[in-house]
Amino acid sequence: MSVEVIGPRDVPLGGLRSMTVRRTLPSRGRTTIGAWCFADHYGPDAVAETGGMVVPPHPHTGLQTVSWLFTGEIEHRDSAGHRAVVRPGEMNLMTAGRGISHSEISTDGTEVLHGVQLWLALPDASREIEPGFEHYVPPVVDGHGWWARVFLGAVLGGRSPVTTYSGLLGAELTLAAGVRLTVPVDPAYEHGVLVDTGNVVLDGEPVAGSRLGYVPPGHNTLQLQALEPTRLVLLGGVPLGERLVMWWNFVGRSHEEIAEYRRAWQALLDDGEPGRFALPDDDRHPSIPAPEMPRGVRLTPRT
């Protein structure tokens, strides 16, 4: 079996005292794994040094966001009126649909921040749905030398009731040193293994910390061997099969759509013009203006 290993690139979030995240999706060679289209991995970061996560109100379209923590707390507020704190072992899932804005700020009591921020592209038939939000605390499922929390889909005896719009899988999995685990999976899915801590051998291919191992569809199992105590995030899904345009915080299907999303957000900030977007109840920081779109360059769809 051929396993593709995707290395991360460092991306700063915020100003001078910014958090740095390690981004593996999208990458130069791969835009999606199933509907998963964005994967940021961060920490463990000392909040006293980095300032933690401070992401003021900003917009999204055409996607779902998944917040999953290993350490720390983050408060979410959105323009649909939802407000929730996510903690380790819990998931915040926000459905942007036709358009939403939200803020994410680590709580005052957070000393160390460590987790992943993930996006799911909504399929074309669902991307104009109304915004929504779900908070879910998955139970632990375990076996000899391993334990897991399944936050989306089903695997290893765990099953999530959370709403999705395509076949999907998301789980945190921890393995003791030396453990070999066979994970039964749906052969219609493609899969990604994002290693948080430790090192794992995935179907014979080593995948080190902060890297993402990709396995194409057509396989009934994933073979994992932990070379040391290892924690990873297992992602999967039916290949989306749609061409996406991703720019800033928007997922669309054409240059014109993205330009309209940007215009609508700026009209709200500049003139208070109601429409696709509204603002959350959060005046702690100014809302983030949209960057200028590249001049003379058309945004083109990618698979």
GROMACS .gro file of C-alpha atoms in nm:
model
  303
    1MET     CA    1   0.000   0.000   0.000
    2SER     CA    2   0.128   0.347  -0.087
    3VAL     CA    3   0.114   0.596   0.201
    4GLU     CA    4   0.172   0.963   0.119
    5VAL     CA    5   0.335   1.159   0.402
    6ILE     CA    6   0.253   1.532   0.405
    7GLY     CA    7   0.480   1.762   0.603
    8PRO     CA    8   0.348   2.075   0.777
    9ARG     CA    9   0.417   2.439   0.702
   10ASP     CA   10   0.426   2.700   0.979
   11VAL     CA   11   0.158   2.969   0.962
   12PRO     CA   12   0.138   3.256   1.218
   13LEU     CA   13  -0.204   3.353   1.354
   14GLY     CA   14  -0.234   3.708   1.481
   15GLY     CA   15   0.016   3.987   1.531
   16LEU     CA   16   0.363   4.011   1.678
   17ARG     CA   17   0.285   3.782   1.974
   18SER     CA   18   0.118   3.528   1.753
   19MET     CA   19   0.045   3.162   1.783
   20THR     CA   20   0.206   2.954   1.512
   21VAL     CA   21   0.010   2.663   1.367
   22ARG     CA   22   0.139   2.370   1.161
   23ARG     CA   23  -0.077   2.330   0.850
   24THR     CA   24  -0.095   2.005   0.652
   25LEU     CA   25  -0.420   2.061   0.461
   26PRO     CA   26  -0.450   2.202   0.207
   27SER     CA   27  -0.104   2.114   0.076
   28ARG     CA   28   0.058   2.161  -0.262
   29GLY     CA   29  -0.036   1.812  -0.373
   30ARG     CA   30  -0.359   1.749  -0.182
   31THR     CA   31  -0.659   1.973  -0.116
   32THR     CA   32  -0.894   1.733   0.063
   33ILE     CA   33  -0.925   1.402   0.246
   34GLY     CA   34  -1.291   1.319   0.206
   35ALA     CA   35  -1.455   1.653   0.287
   36TRP     CA   36  -1.171   1.750   0.524
   37CYS     CA   37  -1.015   2.053   0.354
   38PHE     CA   38  -0.814   2.225   0.627
   39ALA     CA   39  -0.599   2.097   0.915
   40ASP     CA   40  -0.411   2.321   1.159
   41HIS     CA   41  -0.218   2.162   1.446
   42TYR     CA   42  -0.085   2.381   1.727
   43GLY     CA   43   0.094   2.362   2.060
   44PRO     CA   44   0.168   2.284   2.322
   45ASP     CA   45   0.209   2.662   2.352
   46ALA     CA   46   0.262   2.858   2.672
   47VAL     CA   47  -0.012   3.123   2.656
   48ALA     CA   48   0.200   3.367   2.862
   49GLU     CA   49   0.450   3.371   2.575
   50THR     CA   50   0.226   3.346   2.267
   51GLY     CA   51  -0.083   3.529   2.390
   52GLY     CA   52  -0.291   3.218   2.322
   53MET     CA   53  -0.566   3.207   2.061
   54VAL     CA   54  -0.720   3.545   1.991
   55VAL     CA   55  -0.926   3.526   1.672
   56PRO     CA   56  -1.178   3.816   1.660
   57PRO     CA   57  -1.505   3.794   1.467
   58HIS     CA   58  -1.453   3.676   1.109
   59PRO     CA   59  -1.678   3.516   0.844
   60HIS     CA   60  -1.713   3.168   0.692
   61THR     CA   61  -1.915   3.017   0.407
   62GLY     CA   62  -1.963   2.668   0.266
   63LEU     CA   63  -1.795   2.471   0.543
   64GLN     CA   64  -1.807   2.325   0.893
   65THR     CA   65  -1.537   2.403   1.151
   66VAL     CA   66  -1.422   2.145   1.406
   67SER     CA   67  -1.235   2.252   1.721
   68TRP     CA   68  -1.064   1.971   1.915
   69LEU     CA   69  -0.828   2.029   2.209
   70PHE     CA   70  -0.567   1.827   2.395
   71THR     CA   71  -0.493   2.102   2.652
   72GLY     CA   72  -0.656   2.435   2.738
   73GLU     CA   73  -0.994   2.597   2.673
   74ILE     CA   74  -1.135   2.811   2.390
   75GLU     CA   75  -1.457   3.012   2.396
   76HIS     CA   76  -1.665   3.023   2.078
   77ARG     CA   77  -1.926   3.292   2.000
   78ASP     CA   78  -2.111   3.312   1.667
   79SER     CA   79  -2.362   3.529   1.485
   80ALA     CA   80  -2.633   3.261   1.511
   81GLY     CA   81  -2.635   3.320   1.888
   82HIS     CA   82  -2.429   3.019   2.001
   83ARG     CA   83  -2.173   3.050   2.277
   84ALA     CA   84  -1.972   2.754   2.411
   85VAL     CA   85  -1.639   2.669   2.570
   86VAL     CA   86  -1.455   2.370   2.425
   87ARG     CA   87  -1.227   2.166   2.652
   88PRO     CA   88  -1.002   1.862   2.598
   89GLY     CA   89  -1.203   1.561   2.484
   90GLU     CA   90  -1.492   1.780   2.360
   91MET     CA   91  -1.582   1.902   2.012
   92ASN     CA   92  -1.726   2.229   1.891
   93LEU     CA   93  -1.869   2.192   1.540
   94MET     CA   94  -1.996   2.504   1.366
   95THR     CA   95  -2.186   2.482   1.037
   96ALA     CA   96  -2.131   2.798   0.834
   97GLY     CA   97  -2.364   2.706   0.550
   98ARG     CA   98  -2.471   3.019   0.359
   99GLY     CA   99  -2.275   3.241   0.595
  100ILE     CA  100  -2.180   3.291   0.961
  101SER     CA  101  -1.925   3.484   1.163
  102HIS     CA  102  -1.762   3.382   1.490
  103SER     CA  103  -1.481   3.450   1.733
  104GLU     CA  104  -1.250   3.203   1.909
  105ILE     CA  105  -1.052   3.317   2.212
  106SER     CA  106  -0.867   3.105   2.467
  107THR     CA  107  -1.000   3.151   2.820
  108ASP     CA  108  -0.823   3.349   3.092
  109GLY     CA  109  -0.756   3.030   3.285
  110THR     CA  110  -0.572   2.862   2.998
  111GLU     CA  111  -0.197   2.831   3.059
  112VAL     CA  112  -0.109   2.585   2.780
  113LEU     CA  113  -0.296   2.560   2.449
  114HIS     CA  114  -0.268   2.247   2.235
  115GLY     CA  115  -0.505   2.107   1.975
  116VAL     CA  116  -0.626   2.099   1.615
  117GLN     CA  117  -0.854   2.321   1.410
  118LEU     CA  118  -1.018   2.146   1.117
  119TRP     CA  119  -1.252   2.241   0.833
  120LEU     CA  120  -1.500   2.031   0.639
  121ALA     CA  121  -1.615   2.144   0.295
  122LEU     CA  122  -1.991   2.118   0.260
  123PRO     CA  123  -2.097   1.938  -0.059
  124ASP     CA  124  -2.261   2.153  -0.323
  125ALA     CA  125  -2.612   2.032  -0.236
  126SER     CA  126  -2.574   2.146   0.128
  127ARG     CA  127  -2.352   2.451   0.123
  128GLU     CA  128  -2.634   2.708   0.133
  129ILE     CA  129  -2.803   2.561   0.443
  130GLU     CA  130  -2.872   2.776   0.747
  131PRO     CA  131  -2.588   2.815   1.000
  132GLY     CA  132  -2.580   2.585   1.302
  133PHE     CA  133  -2.370   2.465   1.595
  134GLU     CA  134  -2.322   2.144   1.796
  135HIS     CA  135  -2.114   2.068   2.105
  136TYR     CA  136  -2.036   1.700   2.165
  137VAL     CA  137  -1.844   1.507   2.432
  138PRO     CA  138  -1.765   1.161   2.291
  139PRO     CA  139  -1.724   0.870   2.531
  140VAL     CA  140  -1.397   0.681   2.550
  141VAL     CA  141  -1.369   0.347   2.372
  142ASP     CA  142  -1.063   0.138   2.447
  143GLY     CA  143  -0.877  -0.189   2.406
  144HIS     CA  144  -0.540  -0.341   2.491
  145GLY     CA  145  -0.293  -0.049   2.492
  146TRP     CA  146  -0.515   0.201   2.314
  147TRP     CA  147  -0.809   0.435   2.369
  148ALA     CA  148  -1.010   0.658   2.139
  149ARG     CA  149  -1.275   0.930   2.128
  150VAL     CA  150  -1.482   0.929   1.809
  151PHE     CA  151  -1.613   1.280   1.741
  152LEU     CA  152  -1.746   1.222   1.386
  153GLY     CA  153  -1.863   0.905   1.215
  154ALA     CA  154  -1.790   0.557   1.350
  155VAL     CA  155  -1.477   0.350   1.414
  156LEU     CA  156  -1.340   0.104   1.675
  157GLY     CA  157  -1.683   0.064   1.836
  158GLY     CA  158  -1.742   0.438   1.885
  159ARG     CA  159  -2.011   0.629   1.699
  160SER     CA  160  -2.088   1.002   1.689
  161PRO     CA  161  -2.444   1.139   1.650
  162VAL     CA  162  -2.320   1.476   1.524
  163THR     CA  163  -2.468   1.605   1.198
  164THR     CA  164  -2.255   1.578   0.884
  165TYR     CA  165  -2.339   1.614   0.515
  166SER     CA  166  -2.111   1.350   0.361
  167GLY     CA  167  -1.958   1.022   0.479
  168LEU     CA  168  -1.697   1.123   0.739
  169LEU     CA  169  -1.473   1.000   1.018
  170GLY     CA  170  -1.291   1.190   1.293
  171ALA     CA  171  -1.133   1.046   1.608
  172GLU     CA  172  -0.854   1.102   1.858
  173LEU     CA  173  -0.653   0.783   1.914
  174THR     CA  174  -0.382   0.721   2.176
  175LEU     CA  175  -0.149   0.420   2.158
  176ALA     CA  176   0.094   0.288   2.418
  177ALA     CA  177   0.454   0.226   2.309
  178GLY     CA  178   0.489  -0.087   2.099
  179VAL     CA  179   0.117  -0.137   2.038
  180ARG     CA  180   0.010  -0.273   1.700
  181LEU     CA  181  -0.351  -0.195   1.615
  182THR     CA  182  -0.559  -0.300   1.317
  183VAL     CA  183  -0.831  -0.040   1.255
  184PRO     CA  184  -1.126  -0.163   1.043
  185VAL     CA  185  -1.230   0.115   0.804
  186ASP     CA  186  -1.474   0.173   0.519
  187PRO     CA  187  -1.297   0.094   0.188
  188ALA     CA  188  -1.498   0.372   0.019
  189TYR     CA  189  -1.317   0.626   0.239
  190GLU     CA  190  -0.978   0.787   0.202
  191HIS     CA  191  -0.798   0.843   0.533
  192GLY     CA  192  -0.547   1.073   0.700
  193VAL     CA  193  -0.347   1.011   1.017
  194LEU     CA  194  -0.226   1.337   1.175
  195VAL     CA  195   0.034   1.259   1.441
  196ASP     CA  196   0.024   1.488   1.745
  197THR     CA  197   0.288   1.335   1.973
  198GLY     CA  198   0.513   1.033   1.925
  199ASN     CA  199   0.575   0.835   1.608
  200VAL     CA  200   0.364   0.578   1.428
  201VAL     CA  201   0.414   0.336   1.142
  202LEU     CA  202   0.108   0.352   0.914
  203ASP     CA  203   0.074   0.055   0.680
  204GLY     CA  204   0.451   0.014   0.687
  205GLU     CA  205   0.534   0.385   0.640
  206PRO     CA  206   0.678   0.590   0.932
  207VAL     CA  207   0.483   0.906   1.011
  208ALA     CA  208   0.651   1.140   1.259
  209GLY     CA  209   0.501   1.406   1.484
  210SER     CA  210   0.308   1.690   1.314
  211ARG     CA  211   0.296   1.501   0.984
  212LEU     CA  212  -0.008   1.368   0.805
  213GLY     CA  213  -0.011   1.022   0.651
  214TYR     CA  214  -0.259   0.979   0.364
  215VAL     CA  215  -0.411   0.644   0.259
  216PRO     CA  216  -0.626   0.628  -0.058
  217PRO     CA  217  -0.962   0.449  -0.080
  218GLY     CA  218  -0.986   0.077  -0.138
  219HIS     CA  219  -0.861  -0.065   0.192
  220ASN     CA  220  -1.056  -0.241   0.467
  221THR     CA  221  -0.805  -0.177   0.746
  222LEU     CA  222  -0.534   0.059   0.860
  223GLN     CA  223  -0.233  -0.096   1.033
  224LEU     CA  224  -0.084   0.119   1.310
  225GLN     CA  225   0.230   0.051   1.511
  226ALA     CA  226   0.333   0.297   1.784
  227LEU     CA  227   0.712   0.330   1.813
  228GLU     CA  228   0.665   0.524   2.140
  229PRO     CA  229   0.362   0.660   2.328
  230THR     CA  230   0.166   0.821   2.046
  231ARG     CA  231  -0.142   1.038   2.006
  232LEU     CA  232  -0.295   1.099   1.666
  233VAL     CA  233  -0.608   1.229   1.496
  234LEU     CA  234  -0.767   0.991   1.247
  235LEU     CA  235  -0.958   1.159   0.964
  236GLY     CA  236  -1.152   0.998   0.681
  237GLY     CA  237  -1.432   1.036   0.434
  238VAL     CA  238  -1.579   0.954   0.097
  239PRO     CA  239  -1.382   1.149  -0.166
  240LEU     CA  240  -1.570   1.475  -0.216
  241GLY     CA  241  -1.534   1.473  -0.594
  242GLU     CA  242  -1.600   1.847  -0.622
  243ARG     CA  243  -1.375   2.132  -0.733
  244LEU     CA  244  -1.336   2.390  -0.456
  245VAL     CA  245  -1.219   2.748  -0.441
  246MET     CA  246  -1.076   2.823  -0.097
  247TRP     CA  247  -0.967   3.177  -0.017
  248TRP     CA  248  -0.924   3.337   0.325
  249ASN     CA  249  -1.214   3.200   0.535
  250PHE     CA  250  -1.443   3.110   0.247
  251VAL     CA  251  -1.512   2.789   0.058
  252GLY     CA  252  -1.691   2.835  -0.274
  253ARG     CA  253  -1.695   2.704  -0.629
  254SER     CA  254  -1.589   3.005  -0.835
  255HIS     CA  255  -1.390   3.329  -0.827
  256GLU     CA  256  -1.713   3.527  -0.854
  257GLU     CA  257  -1.865   3.357  -0.548
  258ILE     CA  258  -1.559   3.431  -0.336
  259ALA     CA  259  -1.557   3.795  -0.449
  260GLU     CA  260  -1.924   3.827  -0.351
  261TYR     CA  261  -1.862   3.673  -0.007
  262ARG     CA  262  -1.582   3.923   0.049
  263ARG     CA  263  -1.799   4.213  -0.067
  264ALA     CA  264  -2.084   4.110   0.166
  265TRP     CA  265  -1.853   4.089   0.469
  266GLN     CA  266  -1.693   4.427   0.399
  267ALA     CA  267  -2.035   4.587   0.341
  268LEU     CA  268  -2.137   4.469   0.688
  269LEU     CA  269  -1.821   4.607   0.850
  270ASP     CA  270  -1.809   4.933   0.655
  271ASP     CA  271  -2.176   5.027   0.628
  272GLY     CA  272  -2.366   4.789   0.856
  273GLU     CA  273  -2.532   4.646   0.545
  274PRO     CA  274  -2.737   4.338   0.642
  275GLY     CA  275  -2.732   4.035   0.419
  276ARG     CA  276  -2.536   3.712   0.411
  277PHE     CA  277  -2.349   3.791   0.735
  278ALA     CA  278  -2.422   3.926   1.082
  279LEU     CA  279  -2.188   3.989   1.375
  280PRO     CA  280  -2.163   3.781   1.693
  281ASP     CA  281  -2.227   3.934   2.033
  282ASP     CA  282  -1.858   3.998   2.102
  283ASP     CA  283  -1.705   4.344   2.126
  284ARG     CA  284  -1.377   4.241   2.291
  285HIS     CA  285  -1.182   4.291   1.967
  286PRO     CA  286  -1.260   4.460   1.633
  287SER     CA  287  -1.388   4.230   1.362
  288ILE     CA  288  -1.130   4.117   1.108
  289PRO     CA  289  -1.156   4.295   0.771
  290ALA     CA  290  -1.120   4.085   0.458
  291PRO     CA  291  -0.784   4.107   0.282
  292GLU     CA  292  -0.769   4.239  -0.071
  293MET     CA  293  -0.821   3.977  -0.337
  294PRO     CA  294  -0.522   3.924  -0.567
  295ARG     CA  295  -0.527   4.176  -0.849
  296GLY     CA  296  -0.526   4.042  -1.201
  297VAL     CA  297  -0.545   3.681  -1.082
  298ARG     CA  298  -0.851   3.456  -1.096
  299LEU     CA  299  -0.903   3.207  -0.817
  300THR     CA  300  -0.932   2.866  -0.980
  301PRO     CA  301  -1.102   2.553  -0.845
  302ARG     CA  302  -0.895   2.264  -0.710
  303THR     CA  303  -0.995   1.905  -0.638
   0.00000   0.00000   0.00000
